[in-house]
Short mmCIF file of C-alpha atoms in Angstrom, two decimals:
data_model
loop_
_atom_site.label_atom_id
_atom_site.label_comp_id
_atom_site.label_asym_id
_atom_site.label_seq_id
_atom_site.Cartn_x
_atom_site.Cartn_y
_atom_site.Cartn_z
CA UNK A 1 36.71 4.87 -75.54
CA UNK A 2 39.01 3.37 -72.99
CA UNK A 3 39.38 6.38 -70.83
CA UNK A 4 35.79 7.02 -70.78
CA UNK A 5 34.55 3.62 -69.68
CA UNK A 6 36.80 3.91 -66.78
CA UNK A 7 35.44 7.48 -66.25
CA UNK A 8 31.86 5.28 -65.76
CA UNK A 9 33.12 3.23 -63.70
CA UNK A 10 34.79 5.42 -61.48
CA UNK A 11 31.61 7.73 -61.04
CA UNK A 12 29.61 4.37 -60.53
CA UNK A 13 32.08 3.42 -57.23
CA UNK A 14 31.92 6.98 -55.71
CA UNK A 15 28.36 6.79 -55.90
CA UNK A 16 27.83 2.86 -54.66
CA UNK A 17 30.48 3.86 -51.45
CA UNK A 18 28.17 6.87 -50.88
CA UNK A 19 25.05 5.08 -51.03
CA UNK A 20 26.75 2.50 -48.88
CA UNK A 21 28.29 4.52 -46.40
CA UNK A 22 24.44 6.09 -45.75
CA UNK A 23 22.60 3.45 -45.35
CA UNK A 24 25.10 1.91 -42.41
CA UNK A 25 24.74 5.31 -40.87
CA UNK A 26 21.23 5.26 -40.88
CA UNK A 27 21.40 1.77 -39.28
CA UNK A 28 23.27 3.29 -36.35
CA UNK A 29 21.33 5.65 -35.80
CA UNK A 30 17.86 3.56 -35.71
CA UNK A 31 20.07 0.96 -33.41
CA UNK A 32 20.89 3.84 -31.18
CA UNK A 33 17.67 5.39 -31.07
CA UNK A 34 15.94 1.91 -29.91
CA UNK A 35 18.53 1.93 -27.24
CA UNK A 36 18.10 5.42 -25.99
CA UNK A 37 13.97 4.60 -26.12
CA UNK A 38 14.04 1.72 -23.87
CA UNK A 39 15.10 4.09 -20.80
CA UNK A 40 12.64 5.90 -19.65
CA UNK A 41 13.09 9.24 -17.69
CA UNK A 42 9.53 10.84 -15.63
CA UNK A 43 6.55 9.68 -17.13
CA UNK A 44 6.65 8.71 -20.75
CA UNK A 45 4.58 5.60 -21.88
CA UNK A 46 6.06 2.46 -22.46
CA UNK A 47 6.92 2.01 -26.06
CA UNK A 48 6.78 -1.83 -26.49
CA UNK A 49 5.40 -5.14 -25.28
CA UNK A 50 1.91 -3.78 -25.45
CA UNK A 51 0.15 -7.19 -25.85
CA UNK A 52 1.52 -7.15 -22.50
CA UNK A 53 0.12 -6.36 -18.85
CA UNK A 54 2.33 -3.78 -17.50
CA UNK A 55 3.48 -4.64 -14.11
CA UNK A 56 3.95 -1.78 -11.78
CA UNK A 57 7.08 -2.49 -8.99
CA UNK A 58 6.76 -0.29 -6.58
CA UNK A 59 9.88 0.09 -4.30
CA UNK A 60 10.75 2.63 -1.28
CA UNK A 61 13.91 3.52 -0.80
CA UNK A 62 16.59 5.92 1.92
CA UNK A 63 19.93 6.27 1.83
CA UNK A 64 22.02 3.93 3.88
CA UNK A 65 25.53 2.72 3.05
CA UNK A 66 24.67 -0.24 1.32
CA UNK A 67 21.49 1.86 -0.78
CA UNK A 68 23.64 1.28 -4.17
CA UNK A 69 24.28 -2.22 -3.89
CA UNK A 70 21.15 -3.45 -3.21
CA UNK A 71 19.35 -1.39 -5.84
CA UNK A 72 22.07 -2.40 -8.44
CA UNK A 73 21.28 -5.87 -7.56
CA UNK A 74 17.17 -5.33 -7.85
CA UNK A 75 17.60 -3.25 -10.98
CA UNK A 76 18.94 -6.13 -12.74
CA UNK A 77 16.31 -9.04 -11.30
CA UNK A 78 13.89 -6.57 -13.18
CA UNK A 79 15.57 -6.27 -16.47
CA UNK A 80 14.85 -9.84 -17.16
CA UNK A 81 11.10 -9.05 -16.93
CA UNK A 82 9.33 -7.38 -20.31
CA UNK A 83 6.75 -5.06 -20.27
CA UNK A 84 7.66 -3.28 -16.67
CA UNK A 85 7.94 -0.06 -15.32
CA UNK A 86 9.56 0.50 -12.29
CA UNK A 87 8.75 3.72 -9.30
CA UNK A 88 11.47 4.16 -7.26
CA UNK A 89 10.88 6.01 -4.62
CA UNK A 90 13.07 7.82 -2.42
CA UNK A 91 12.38 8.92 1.66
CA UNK A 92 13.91 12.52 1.08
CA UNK A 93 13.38 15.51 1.06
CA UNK A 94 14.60 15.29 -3.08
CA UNK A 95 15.66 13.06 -5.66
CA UNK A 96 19.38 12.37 -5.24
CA UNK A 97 22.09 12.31 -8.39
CA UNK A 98 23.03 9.09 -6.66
CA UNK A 99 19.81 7.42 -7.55
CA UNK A 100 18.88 9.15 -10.34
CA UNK A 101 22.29 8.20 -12.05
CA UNK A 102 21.57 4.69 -11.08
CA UNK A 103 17.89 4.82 -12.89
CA UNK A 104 19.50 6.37 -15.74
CA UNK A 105 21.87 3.76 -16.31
CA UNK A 106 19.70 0.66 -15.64
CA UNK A 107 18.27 0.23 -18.49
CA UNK A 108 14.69 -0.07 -17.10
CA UNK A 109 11.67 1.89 -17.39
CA UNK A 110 11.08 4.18 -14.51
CA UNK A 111 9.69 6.85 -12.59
CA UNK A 112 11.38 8.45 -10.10
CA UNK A 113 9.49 9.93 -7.07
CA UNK A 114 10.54 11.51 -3.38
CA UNK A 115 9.08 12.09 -0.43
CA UNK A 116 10.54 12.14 3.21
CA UNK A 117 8.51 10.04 6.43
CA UNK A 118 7.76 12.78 8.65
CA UNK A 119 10.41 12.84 11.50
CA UNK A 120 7.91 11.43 14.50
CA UNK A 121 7.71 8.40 12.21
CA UNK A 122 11.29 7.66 11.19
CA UNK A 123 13.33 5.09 13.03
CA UNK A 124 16.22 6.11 15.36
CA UNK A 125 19.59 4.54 14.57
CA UNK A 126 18.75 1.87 18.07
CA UNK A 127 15.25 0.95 17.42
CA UNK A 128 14.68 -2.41 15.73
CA UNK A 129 13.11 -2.43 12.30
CA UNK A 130 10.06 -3.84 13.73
CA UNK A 131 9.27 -0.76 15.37
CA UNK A 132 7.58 1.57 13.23
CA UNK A 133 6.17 0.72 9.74
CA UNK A 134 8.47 1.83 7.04
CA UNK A 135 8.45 2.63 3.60
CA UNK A 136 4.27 4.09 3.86
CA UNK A 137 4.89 7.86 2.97
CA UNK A 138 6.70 6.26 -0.25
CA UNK A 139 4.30 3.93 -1.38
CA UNK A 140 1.18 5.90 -1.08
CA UNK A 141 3.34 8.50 -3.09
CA UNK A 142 3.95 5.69 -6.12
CA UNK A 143 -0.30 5.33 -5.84
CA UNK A 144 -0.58 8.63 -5.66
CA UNK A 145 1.03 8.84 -9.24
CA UNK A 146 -0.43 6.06 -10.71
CA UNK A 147 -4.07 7.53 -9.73
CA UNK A 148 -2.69 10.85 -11.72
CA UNK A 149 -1.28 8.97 -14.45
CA UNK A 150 -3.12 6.01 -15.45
CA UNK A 151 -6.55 5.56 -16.01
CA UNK A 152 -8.65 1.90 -14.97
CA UNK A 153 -8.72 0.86 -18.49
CA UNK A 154 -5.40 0.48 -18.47
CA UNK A 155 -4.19 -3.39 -18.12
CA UNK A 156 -1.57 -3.66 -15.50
CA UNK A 157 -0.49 -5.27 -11.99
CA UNK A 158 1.35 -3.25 -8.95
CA UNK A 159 3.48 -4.63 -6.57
CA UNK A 160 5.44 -3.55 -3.84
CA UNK A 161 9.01 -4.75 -3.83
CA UNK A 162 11.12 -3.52 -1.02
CA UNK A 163 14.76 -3.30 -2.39
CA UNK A 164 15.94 -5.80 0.42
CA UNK A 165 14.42 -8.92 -0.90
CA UNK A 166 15.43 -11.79 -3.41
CA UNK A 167 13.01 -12.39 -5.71
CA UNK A 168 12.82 -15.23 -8.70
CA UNK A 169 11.78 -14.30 -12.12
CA UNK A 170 9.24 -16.60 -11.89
CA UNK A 171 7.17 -14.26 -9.33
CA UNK A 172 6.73 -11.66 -11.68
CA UNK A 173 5.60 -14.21 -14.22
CA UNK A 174 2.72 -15.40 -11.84
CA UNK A 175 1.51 -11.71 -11.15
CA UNK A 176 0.94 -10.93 -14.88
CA UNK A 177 -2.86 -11.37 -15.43
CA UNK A 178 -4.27 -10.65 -11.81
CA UNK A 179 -7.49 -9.86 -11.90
CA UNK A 180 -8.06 -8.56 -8.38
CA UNK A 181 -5.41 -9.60 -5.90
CA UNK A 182 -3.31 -12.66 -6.04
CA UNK A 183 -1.09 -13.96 -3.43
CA UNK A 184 1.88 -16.54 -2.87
CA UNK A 185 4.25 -17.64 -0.23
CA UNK A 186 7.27 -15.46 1.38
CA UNK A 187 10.06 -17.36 2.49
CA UNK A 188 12.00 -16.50 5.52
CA UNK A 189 9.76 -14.32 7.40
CA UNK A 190 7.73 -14.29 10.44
CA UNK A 191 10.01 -16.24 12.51
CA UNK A 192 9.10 -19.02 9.74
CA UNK A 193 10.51 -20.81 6.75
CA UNK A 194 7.65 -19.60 5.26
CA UNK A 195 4.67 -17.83 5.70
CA UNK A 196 1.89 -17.95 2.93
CA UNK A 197 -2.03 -18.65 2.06
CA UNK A 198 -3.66 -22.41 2.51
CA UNK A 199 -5.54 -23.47 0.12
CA UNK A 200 -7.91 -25.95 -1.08
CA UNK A 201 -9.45 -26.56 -4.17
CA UNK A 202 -7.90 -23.80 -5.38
CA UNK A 203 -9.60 -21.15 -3.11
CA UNK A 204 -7.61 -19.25 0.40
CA UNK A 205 -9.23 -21.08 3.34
CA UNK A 206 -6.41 -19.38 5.81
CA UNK A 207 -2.50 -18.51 6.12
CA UNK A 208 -0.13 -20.46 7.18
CA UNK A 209 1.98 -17.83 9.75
CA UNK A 210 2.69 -17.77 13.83
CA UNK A 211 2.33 -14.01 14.45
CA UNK A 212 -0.66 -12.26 15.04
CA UNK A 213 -2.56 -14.89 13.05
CA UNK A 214 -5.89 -12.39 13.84
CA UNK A 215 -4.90 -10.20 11.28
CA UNK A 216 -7.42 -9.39 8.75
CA UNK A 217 -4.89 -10.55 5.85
CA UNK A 218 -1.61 -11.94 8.10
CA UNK A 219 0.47 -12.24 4.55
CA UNK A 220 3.89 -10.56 3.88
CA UNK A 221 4.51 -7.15 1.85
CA UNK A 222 6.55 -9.11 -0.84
CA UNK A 223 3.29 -11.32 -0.82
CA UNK A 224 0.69 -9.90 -3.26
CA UNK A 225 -0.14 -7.99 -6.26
CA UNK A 226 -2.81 -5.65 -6.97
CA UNK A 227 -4.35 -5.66 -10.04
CA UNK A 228 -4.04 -1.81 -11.49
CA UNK A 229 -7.45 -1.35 -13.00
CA UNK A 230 -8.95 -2.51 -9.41
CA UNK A 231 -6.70 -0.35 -7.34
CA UNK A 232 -7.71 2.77 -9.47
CA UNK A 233 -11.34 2.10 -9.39
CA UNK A 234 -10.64 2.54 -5.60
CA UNK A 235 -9.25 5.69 -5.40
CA UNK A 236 -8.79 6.30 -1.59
CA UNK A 237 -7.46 3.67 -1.07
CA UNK A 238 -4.16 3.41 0.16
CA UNK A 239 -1.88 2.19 3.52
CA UNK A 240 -2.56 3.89 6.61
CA UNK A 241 0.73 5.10 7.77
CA UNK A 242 -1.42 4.91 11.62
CA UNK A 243 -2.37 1.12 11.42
CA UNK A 244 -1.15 -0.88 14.33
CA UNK A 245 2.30 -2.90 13.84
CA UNK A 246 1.72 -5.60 11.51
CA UNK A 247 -1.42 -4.47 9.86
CA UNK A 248 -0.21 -2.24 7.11
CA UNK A 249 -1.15 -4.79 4.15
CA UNK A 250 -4.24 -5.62 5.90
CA UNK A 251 -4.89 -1.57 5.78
CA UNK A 252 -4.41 -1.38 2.19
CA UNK A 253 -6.34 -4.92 0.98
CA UNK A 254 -9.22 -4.35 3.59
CA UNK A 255 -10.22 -1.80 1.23
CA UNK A 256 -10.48 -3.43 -1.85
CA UNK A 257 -11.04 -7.45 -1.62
CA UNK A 258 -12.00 -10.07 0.65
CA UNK A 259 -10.40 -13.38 1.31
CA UNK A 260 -12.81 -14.73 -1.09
CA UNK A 261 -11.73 -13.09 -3.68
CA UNK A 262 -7.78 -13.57 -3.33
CA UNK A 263 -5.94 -15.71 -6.24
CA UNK A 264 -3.61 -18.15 -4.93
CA UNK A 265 -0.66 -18.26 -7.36
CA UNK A 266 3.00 -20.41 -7.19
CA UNK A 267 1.45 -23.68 -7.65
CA UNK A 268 -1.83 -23.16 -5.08
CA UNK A 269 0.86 -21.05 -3.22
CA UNK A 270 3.44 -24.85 -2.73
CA UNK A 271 6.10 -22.85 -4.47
CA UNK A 272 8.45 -20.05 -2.58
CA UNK A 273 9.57 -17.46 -5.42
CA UNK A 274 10.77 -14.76 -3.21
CA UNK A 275 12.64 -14.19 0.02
CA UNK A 276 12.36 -11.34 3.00
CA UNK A 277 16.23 -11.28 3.00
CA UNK A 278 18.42 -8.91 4.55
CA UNK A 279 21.47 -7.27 3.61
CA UNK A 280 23.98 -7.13 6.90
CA UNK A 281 24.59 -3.65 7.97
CA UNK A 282 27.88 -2.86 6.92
CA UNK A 283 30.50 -1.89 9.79
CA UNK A 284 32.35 0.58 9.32
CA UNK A 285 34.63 1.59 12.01
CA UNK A 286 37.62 2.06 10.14
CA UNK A 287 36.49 4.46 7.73
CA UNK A 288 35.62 6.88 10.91
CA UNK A 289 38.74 6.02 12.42
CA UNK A 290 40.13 7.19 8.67
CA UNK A 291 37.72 10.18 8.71
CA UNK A 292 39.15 11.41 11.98
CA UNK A 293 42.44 11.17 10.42
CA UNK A 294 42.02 13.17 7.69
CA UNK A 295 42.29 9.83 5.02
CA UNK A 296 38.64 8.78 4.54
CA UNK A 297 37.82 7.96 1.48
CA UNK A 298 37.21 9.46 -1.41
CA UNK A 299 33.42 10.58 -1.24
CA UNK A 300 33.18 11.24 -5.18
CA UNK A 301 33.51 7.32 -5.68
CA UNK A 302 30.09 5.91 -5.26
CA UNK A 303 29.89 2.72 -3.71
#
């Protein structure tokens, strides 16, 4: 009697370890598969937050020393913000492992696009920035997909984030629910502290800016977001890669509101929640004095 009761209970704790041992496997594997879902590779849909508008950041991008950094450092301003999907896209000829392995990594939601500025508009190592618009070949490419992709039903803001700025959470927060275009101050840009809409009463009367005040919308590319389902129901529209300096946004908004119709946001547009910062070219001197030498460094680490 003795021997068999221990015979139960023996069976009884193989079985209970068993049981035990598969459900905390199956645990793992649900954690890891929620994990592995919230990176997104080409052009799956996102799989949560959708009470949520989707906000679309579109940001250009070319290989430059300091490429890495600032992306790692924009990557993870944007993983603070639900519900958003960001194109990245690159001024090459193709996608580099550089990037991609960044994307990959980040945590984010993402497409990844290329396409390379014809020559006669790139910049030459001694022009100033100013020169030539930049970044236009890239984000008519990001519209380009979204037109292919999405469909005006679809609830969801885009805005174009160059991957040199500083930008608070807070911006992305005021963006959510545009309904057409809505608008905010820049700081440090235009020669200015700030540059930005006036307002009164809750309505743009003007913009507050010193440089070619004329312009049809004289606001900043970190400045605005476009409401998806308007953007798509305009489907030429897009940034003329031949408007005169300083008129690029005004080539893409001209197209689909008036000043009327702009939504001041950040506090009737009293509150700066993103910069037009700039990260210093790095000099490096020594590593071609090193190259020369034979001792440059090691290319495989990516910096």
């Amino acid at each position: 009697m003795r021997l068999r009761l221990r015979n139960i209970f023996l069976v009884y704790f193989v079985v209970s370890s068993v049981g035990l041992m598969y459900a905390l496997l199956q645990i793992g594997t649900n954690a890891h598969g929620r994990i592995q879902h919230s990176v997104v590779k080409g052009h799956r849909d996102l799989p949560e937050d959708d009470h949520l508008p989707v906000i679309y950041v579109v940001t250009p991008t070319y290989a430059r020393p300091h490429q890495r950094a600032e992306l790692t450092r924009l990557s993870q301003t944007l993983l603070l913000i639900p519900s958003l999907h960001w194109i990245l896209v690159e001024d090459s000829a193709e996608r580099s492992k550089s990037v991609a392995d960044l994307l990959a990594q980040s945590g984010l939601h993402y497409t990844h696009l290329n396409v390379q500025t014809p020559p006669v508009m790139k910049l030459k190592d001694s022009d100033p920035n100013w020169l030539k618009p930049r970044g236009v070949e890239q984000r008519n490419e990001a519209l380009r997909w979204l037109k292919l992709n999405k469909s005006p039903k679809d609830f969801g803001v885009v805005y174009f984030a160059d991957d040199d700025n500083t930008y608070s959470v807070r911006i992305f927060q005021e963006m959510r629910y545009t309904q057409k275009v809505s608008v905010w101050p820049v700081g440090l840009v235009g020669g200015l502290r700030y540059e930005g809409p006036r307002v009164e009463k809750g309505h743009v009367i003007g913009f507050h800016t010193a440089w070619k005040p004329h312009r049809p919308f004289p606001i900043d590319m970190a400045g605005f977001a476009v409401s998806l389902s308007l953007l798509l129901s305009h489907p030429e529209a897009r940034f003329d890669p031949n408007a005169e300096r300083g008129f690029l946004e005004s080539s893409l908004l001209g197209q689909l509101v008036s000043i009327g119709d702009l939504e001041p946001r950040a506090d009737n547009c009293t509150k700066v929640w993103v910069w037009h910062t700039r990260t210093e070219k790095p000099k490096l001197k020594q590593e071609e004095i090193l190259e020369k030498q034979g001792r440059g460094s090691d290319l495989n680490i990516q910096v």
